[in-house]
PDB file of C-alpha atoms in Angstrom:
ATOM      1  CA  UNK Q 952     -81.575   6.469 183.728  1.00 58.00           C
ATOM      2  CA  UNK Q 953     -79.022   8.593 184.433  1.00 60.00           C
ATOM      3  CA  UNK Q 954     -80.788   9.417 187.913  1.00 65.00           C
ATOM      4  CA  UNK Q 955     -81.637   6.369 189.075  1.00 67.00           C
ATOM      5  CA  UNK Q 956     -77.495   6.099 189.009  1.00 68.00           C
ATOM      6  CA  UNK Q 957     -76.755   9.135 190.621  1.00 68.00           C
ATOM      7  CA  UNK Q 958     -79.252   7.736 193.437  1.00 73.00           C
ATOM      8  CA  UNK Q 959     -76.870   5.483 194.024  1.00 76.00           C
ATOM      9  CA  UNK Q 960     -74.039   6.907 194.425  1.00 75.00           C
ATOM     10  CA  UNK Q 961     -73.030   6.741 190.808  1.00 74.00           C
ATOM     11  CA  UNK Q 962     -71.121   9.267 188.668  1.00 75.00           C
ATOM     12  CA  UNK Q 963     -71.658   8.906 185.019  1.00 78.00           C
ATOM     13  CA  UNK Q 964     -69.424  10.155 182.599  1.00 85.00           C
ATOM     14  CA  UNK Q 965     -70.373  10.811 178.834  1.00 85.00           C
ATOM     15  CA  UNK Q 966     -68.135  10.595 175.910  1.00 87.00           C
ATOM     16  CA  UNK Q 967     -69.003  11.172 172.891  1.00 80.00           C
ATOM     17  CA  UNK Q 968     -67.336   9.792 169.868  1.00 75.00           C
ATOM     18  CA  UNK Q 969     -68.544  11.575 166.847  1.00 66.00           C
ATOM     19  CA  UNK Q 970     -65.416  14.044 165.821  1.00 64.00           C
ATOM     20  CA  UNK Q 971     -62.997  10.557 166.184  1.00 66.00           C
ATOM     21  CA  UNK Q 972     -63.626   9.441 162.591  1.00 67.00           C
ATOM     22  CA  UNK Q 973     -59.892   8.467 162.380  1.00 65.00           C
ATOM     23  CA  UNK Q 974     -59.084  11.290 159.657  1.00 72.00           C
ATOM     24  CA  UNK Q 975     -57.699  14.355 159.698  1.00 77.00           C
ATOM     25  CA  UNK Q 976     -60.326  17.042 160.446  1.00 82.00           C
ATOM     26  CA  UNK Q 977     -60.453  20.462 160.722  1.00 87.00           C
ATOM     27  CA  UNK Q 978     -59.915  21.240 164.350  1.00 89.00           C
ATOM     28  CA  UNK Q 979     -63.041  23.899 163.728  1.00 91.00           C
ATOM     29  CA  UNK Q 980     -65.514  21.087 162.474  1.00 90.00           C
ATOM     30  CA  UNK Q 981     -64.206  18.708 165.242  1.00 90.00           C
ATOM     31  CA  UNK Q 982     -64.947  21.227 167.888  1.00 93.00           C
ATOM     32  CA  UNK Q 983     -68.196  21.536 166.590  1.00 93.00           C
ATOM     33  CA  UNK Q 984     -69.370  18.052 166.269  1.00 91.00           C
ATOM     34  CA  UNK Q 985     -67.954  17.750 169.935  1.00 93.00           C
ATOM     35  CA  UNK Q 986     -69.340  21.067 171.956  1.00 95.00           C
ATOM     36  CA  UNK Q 987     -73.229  19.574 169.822  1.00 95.00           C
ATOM     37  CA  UNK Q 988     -72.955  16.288 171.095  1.00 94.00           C
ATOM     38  CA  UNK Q 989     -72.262  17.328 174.911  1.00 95.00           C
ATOM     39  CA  UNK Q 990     -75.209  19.587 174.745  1.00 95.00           C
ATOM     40  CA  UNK Q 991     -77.483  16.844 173.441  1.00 94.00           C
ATOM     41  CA  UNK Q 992     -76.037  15.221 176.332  1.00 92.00           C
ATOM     42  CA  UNK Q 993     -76.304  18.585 179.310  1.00 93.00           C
ATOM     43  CA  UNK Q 994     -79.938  18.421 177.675  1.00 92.00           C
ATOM     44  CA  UNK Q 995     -80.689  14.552 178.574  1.00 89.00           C
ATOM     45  CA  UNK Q 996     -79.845  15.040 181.445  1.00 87.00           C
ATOM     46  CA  UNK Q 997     -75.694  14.319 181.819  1.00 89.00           C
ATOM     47  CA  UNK Q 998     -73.800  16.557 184.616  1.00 89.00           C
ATOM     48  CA  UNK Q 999     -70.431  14.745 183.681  1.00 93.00           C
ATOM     49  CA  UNK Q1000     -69.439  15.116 180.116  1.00 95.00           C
ATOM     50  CA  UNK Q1001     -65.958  14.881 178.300  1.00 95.00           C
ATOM     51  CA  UNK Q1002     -65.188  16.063 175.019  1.00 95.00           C
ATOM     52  CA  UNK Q1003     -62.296  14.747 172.872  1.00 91.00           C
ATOM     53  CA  UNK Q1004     -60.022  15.730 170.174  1.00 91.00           C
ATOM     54  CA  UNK Q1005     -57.826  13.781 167.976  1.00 87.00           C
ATOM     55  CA  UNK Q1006     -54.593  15.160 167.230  1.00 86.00           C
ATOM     56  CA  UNK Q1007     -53.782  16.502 163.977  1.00 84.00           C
ATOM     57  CA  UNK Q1008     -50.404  17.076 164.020  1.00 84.00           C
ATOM     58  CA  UNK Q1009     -49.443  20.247 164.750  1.00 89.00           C
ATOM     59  CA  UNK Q1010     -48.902  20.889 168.151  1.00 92.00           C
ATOM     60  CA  UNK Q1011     -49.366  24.450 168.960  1.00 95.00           C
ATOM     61  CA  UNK Q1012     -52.623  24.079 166.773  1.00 93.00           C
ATOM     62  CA  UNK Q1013     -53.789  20.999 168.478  1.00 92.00           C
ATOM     63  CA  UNK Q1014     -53.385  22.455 172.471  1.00 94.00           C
ATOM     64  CA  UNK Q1015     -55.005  25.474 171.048  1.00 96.00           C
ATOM     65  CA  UNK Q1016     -58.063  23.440 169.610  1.00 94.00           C
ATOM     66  CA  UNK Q1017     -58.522  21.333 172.943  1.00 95.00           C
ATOM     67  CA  UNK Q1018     -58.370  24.491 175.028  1.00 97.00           C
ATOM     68  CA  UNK Q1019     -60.664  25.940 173.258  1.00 97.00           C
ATOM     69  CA  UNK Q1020     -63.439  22.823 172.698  1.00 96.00           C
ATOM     70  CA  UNK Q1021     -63.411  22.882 176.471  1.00 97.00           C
ATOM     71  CA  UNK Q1022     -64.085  27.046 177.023  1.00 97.00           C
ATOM     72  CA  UNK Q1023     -66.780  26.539 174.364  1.00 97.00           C
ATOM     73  CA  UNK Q1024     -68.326  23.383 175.087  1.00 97.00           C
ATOM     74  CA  UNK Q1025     -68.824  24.841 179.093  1.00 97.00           C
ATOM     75  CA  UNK Q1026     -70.252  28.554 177.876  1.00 97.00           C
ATOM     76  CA  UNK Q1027     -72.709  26.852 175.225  1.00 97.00           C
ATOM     77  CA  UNK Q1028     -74.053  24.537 178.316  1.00 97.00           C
ATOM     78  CA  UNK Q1029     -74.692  27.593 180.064  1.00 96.00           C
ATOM     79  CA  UNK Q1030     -76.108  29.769 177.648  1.00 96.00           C
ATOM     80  CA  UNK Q1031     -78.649  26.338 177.161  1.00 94.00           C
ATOM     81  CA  UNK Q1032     -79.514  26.722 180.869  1.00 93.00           C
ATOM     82  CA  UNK Q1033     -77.864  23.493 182.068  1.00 90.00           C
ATOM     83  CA  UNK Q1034     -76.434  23.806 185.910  1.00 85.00           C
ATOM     84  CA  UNK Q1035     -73.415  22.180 187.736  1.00 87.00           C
ATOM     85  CA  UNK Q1036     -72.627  20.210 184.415  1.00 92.00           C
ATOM     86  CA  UNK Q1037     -68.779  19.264 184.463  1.00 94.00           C
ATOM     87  CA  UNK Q1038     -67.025  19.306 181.537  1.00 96.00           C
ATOM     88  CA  UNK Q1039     -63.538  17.697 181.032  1.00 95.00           C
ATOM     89  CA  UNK Q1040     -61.375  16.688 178.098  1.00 95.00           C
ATOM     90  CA  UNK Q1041     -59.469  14.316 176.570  1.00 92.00           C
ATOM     91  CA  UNK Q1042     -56.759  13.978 174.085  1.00 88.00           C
ATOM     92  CA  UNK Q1043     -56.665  11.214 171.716  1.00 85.00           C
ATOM     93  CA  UNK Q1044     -53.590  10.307 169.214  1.00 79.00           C
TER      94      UNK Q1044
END
């Protein structure tokens, strides 16, 4: 599907929703959940993805946590062998 879209002229953008649960989670385990979705996604096909994270709280912790889901979500679609996949983030409160 995602094809057919970019045949026309369409950008699609993934994302995923699973480390949003509306709780306090550990910024590791949110990560996680986040950097495994988007490669289901790279795999399927998706070349625009963007991962979130929900603040926690802690400021310094949660920039640190967001800069790092988007270094690690990029090298783990590499290292799966996915090409000229752009990954961007959002912050949610």
């Amino acid at each position: 599907l995602t094809a057919i879209y970019e045949e026309a002229g369409v950008k699609i953008n993934r994302e995923p929703y699973g480390p949003l649960t509306g709780t306090l989670v550990p910024p590791s385990m949110s990560n996680a959940v986040a950097i495994i979705e988007a490669l289901l996604a790279a795999k399927q096909g998706v070349k625009s993805i963007t991962v979130g994270y929900g603040q926690c709280g802690n400021q310094t912790q949660d920039i640190a946590a967001i800069v790092a889901l988007r270094e690690q979500t990029e090298e783990y679609i590499k290292k799966q062998g996915e090409k000229n996949c752009v990954v961007s983030t959002v912050f949610h409160q």
